[in-house]
Amino acid sequence: MSPETRAMQDDEVTGPAVFWLLDGEALWKRKEGPAGAACASCHGPGSMKGVAARYPRVASGRVVNLEQQVNVCRTERQKVPPWAYESRELLAVTAYVARESRRMPIRIEWNEATAPFLEAGRAAFNRRQGQLNLSCSQCHDDNWGKRLAGSVIPQAHPTGYPIYRLEWEAVGSLERRLRGCLYGIRAETLTYGARELVELELFLMWRANGMKLETPAVRP
Amino acid sequence: MTARITTRRQFLALVPGVLVAGAAAAQLDPNIQALRAAALEAAVRKITGGKPVRAGKVKLQVPPLVDNGNTVPLSVSVDSPMTGADHVTAIHVLTEKNPQPYVVSAYLGPRAGRASITTRARIADTGKVIAIARLSDGSFWSDSVSVVVTLSACLEDGLI
Amino acid sequence: MARVVVNVPARAKRGEVIEIRTLAGHTMETGFRRTQTGELIPRDIITQLVCTYNGVEVFRAELHPAMAANPLITFTTVAAESGTLEFKWTGDNGYAATQSASITVV
């Protein structure tokens, strides 16, 4: 990440992700559904601090990412239809929630409940796949810092999601980025919300434990 | 298309660029390069009305190696007292290799206090970025920076 | 929603040169991109930003497709008097957005 890109990320007033945050704030306060409930009706000011740093989460034997949790709230609490993955609304609200954890350390626990999902995510990270027969770890563990074509290979810690990616000229989710990587190695692009994708997200966040969340980050 | 494609040669002829064997994907076709250079020249001439452009007074700041050509922060400042008698009236930013040469044209006056603008541009390919300032005395000054733009390592072909 | 953000200092000393930052939410479709099937996606960009200070134009910018999405334009003006700065963006397909900011000049 160049100093110029870093400066865009640090610009909290006119950084490129600002509109998603503003939309997210508006949607957070918007009353919806038969009970006229907004997110803000249940979640008071400051209540989202630290939340995104602990997602994905394992509850009732299932692993759930932040996008899915928002939709659980919408369908089960607000009684309204879920937002589509990668829709403007879902990106805006998850960016708004995750921003509340900006500068807080990522904290995913490896315990009895999370272990099976983390093991699955770790296996996926280390598994060679796709027509190029590459595993995530070959680039992001063994060759980070080196260049692939003109780009520097990062360690792939998801500290800034939802992220403003210059390549997209828009904010996007971690799943969008992972699908892009899978496409790049010519592997099956898992569908949004697929269990395997959320397990991989969980593992990647655990792997980044202790690192500070930077949402919304700006990256090439 | 009414003709049937019966040979590989006929099929390949439909795919533009394929017959240019060995050409690197990121290199512009020399004809297109020539057209864009001509467009840049025409744009500069339109701005200056044919008057000479001198290097100096203008400082264009843009990273020499960009993270991503979609969003390149740049700023232009011009050494000028910005008084009623002596000020910058316009700052133009152009590129050498984009499909059309203009990026932005800013119109200022003495009320600006300083001749300085910052923005974010799209730069399609490695080449020059040029800033031209018009002063109140009708003279033109410029600065240019060569910028290297690389493609993303893995292209997503519009996958969302 | 035509979303715009402006950043103007709320207070300034008379004669001080202040920095104004503006950001408009817009995809700035260049008109040079093609769909997967080869059709040209039509141009759709913001073409102009005008800033007036108590009704007098102090800055104008013409934007072209080479401006990045969500265009940021930062410029300066002299804090001449208290009042209102008005910002107006216009663009293709009838795009229009306005924002205003007050400034107290001491």
PDB file of N, CA and C in Angstrom, chain A residues 16 37 42 45 56-57 60 68 78 99 108 115 128 137 150:
ATOM      1  N   PRO A  16     -12.674   7.782  -0.035  1.00  0.00           N
ATOM      2  CA  PRO A  16     -13.626   7.265  -1.029  1.00  0.00           C
ATOM      3  C   PRO A  16     -14.753   6.399  -0.450  1.00  0.00           C
ATOM      4  N   ALA A  37     -39.302  -0.987  13.394  1.00  0.00           N
ATOM      5  CA  ALA A  37     -38.054  -1.031  14.160  1.00  0.00           C
ATOM      6  C   ALA A  37     -36.880  -0.730  13.258  1.00  0.00           C
ATOM      7  N   CYS A  42     -32.890  -1.336  18.686  1.00  0.00           N
ATOM      8  CA  CYS A  42     -32.368  -2.318  19.641  1.00  0.00           C
ATOM      9  C   CYS A  42     -30.930  -2.020  20.034  1.00  0.00           C
ATOM     10  N   PRO A  45     -26.573   3.722  20.875  1.00  0.00           N
ATOM     11  CA  PRO A  45     -25.303   4.335  20.447  1.00  0.00           C
ATOM     12  C   PRO A  45     -24.112   3.666  21.119  1.00  0.00           C
ATOM     13  N   PRO A  56     -16.244 -13.476  11.868  1.00  0.00           N
ATOM     14  CA  PRO A  56     -17.441 -14.306  12.004  1.00  0.00           C
ATOM     15  C   PRO A  56     -17.571 -14.937  13.400  1.00  0.00           C
ATOM     16  N   ARG A  57     -18.777 -15.340  13.705  1.00  0.00           N
ATOM     17  CA  ARG A  57     -19.102 -15.815  15.042  1.00  0.00           C
ATOM     18  C   ARG A  57     -19.705 -17.201  14.924  1.00  0.00           C
ATOM     19  N   SER A  60     -24.886 -21.518  18.115  1.00  0.00           N
ATOM     20  CA  SER A  60     -25.789 -22.657  17.873  1.00  0.00           C
ATOM     21  C   SER A  60     -25.248 -23.594  16.801  1.00  0.00           C
ATOM     22  N   GLN A  68     -24.405 -11.998   7.259  1.00  0.00           N
ATOM     23  CA  GLN A  68     -25.492 -12.930   7.555  1.00  0.00           C
ATOM     24  C   GLN A  68     -26.206 -12.531   8.839  1.00  0.00           C
ATOM     25  N   GLN A  78     -36.709  -7.659  12.687  1.00  0.00           N
ATOM     26  CA  GLN A  78     -37.464  -6.589  12.042  1.00  0.00           C
ATOM     27  C   GLN A  78     -38.593  -7.123  11.159  1.00  0.00           C
ATOM     28  N   ARG A  99     -16.983  -0.117  11.103  1.00  0.00           N
ATOM     29  CA  ARG A  99     -16.226   1.080  11.379  1.00  0.00           C
ATOM     30  C   ARG A  99     -16.206   1.396  12.882  1.00  0.00           C
ATOM     31  N   ILE A 108     -10.633 -13.503  17.623  1.00  0.00           N
ATOM     32  CA  ILE A 108     -11.400 -14.722  17.338  1.00  0.00           C
ATOM     33  C   ILE A 108     -10.819 -15.811  18.237  1.00  0.00           C
ATOM     34  N   ALA A 115     -13.561 -24.644  16.981  1.00  0.00           N
ATOM     35  CA  ALA A 115     -12.499 -25.492  16.411  1.00  0.00           C
ATOM     36  C   ALA A 115     -12.873 -26.172  15.093  1.00  0.00           C
ATOM     37  N   ARG A 128      -4.346 -27.019  -2.149  1.00  0.00           N
ATOM     38  CA  ARG A 128      -4.156 -26.627  -3.543  1.00  0.00           C
ATOM     39  C   ARG A 128      -5.476 -26.809  -4.273  1.00  0.00           C
ATOM     40  N   SER A 137      -2.034 -20.467   0.896  1.00  0.00           N
ATOM     41  CA  SER A 137      -0.818 -20.314   1.699  1.00  0.00           C
ATOM     42  C   SER A 137       0.433 -20.192   0.836  1.00  0.00           C
ATOM     43  N   GLY A 150       2.752  -6.845 -11.392  1.00  0.00           N
ATOM     44  CA  GLY A 150       3.170  -5.563 -10.825  1.00  0.00           C
ATOM     45  C   GLY A 150       2.767  -5.373  -9.377  1.00  0.00           C
TER      46      GLY A 150
END
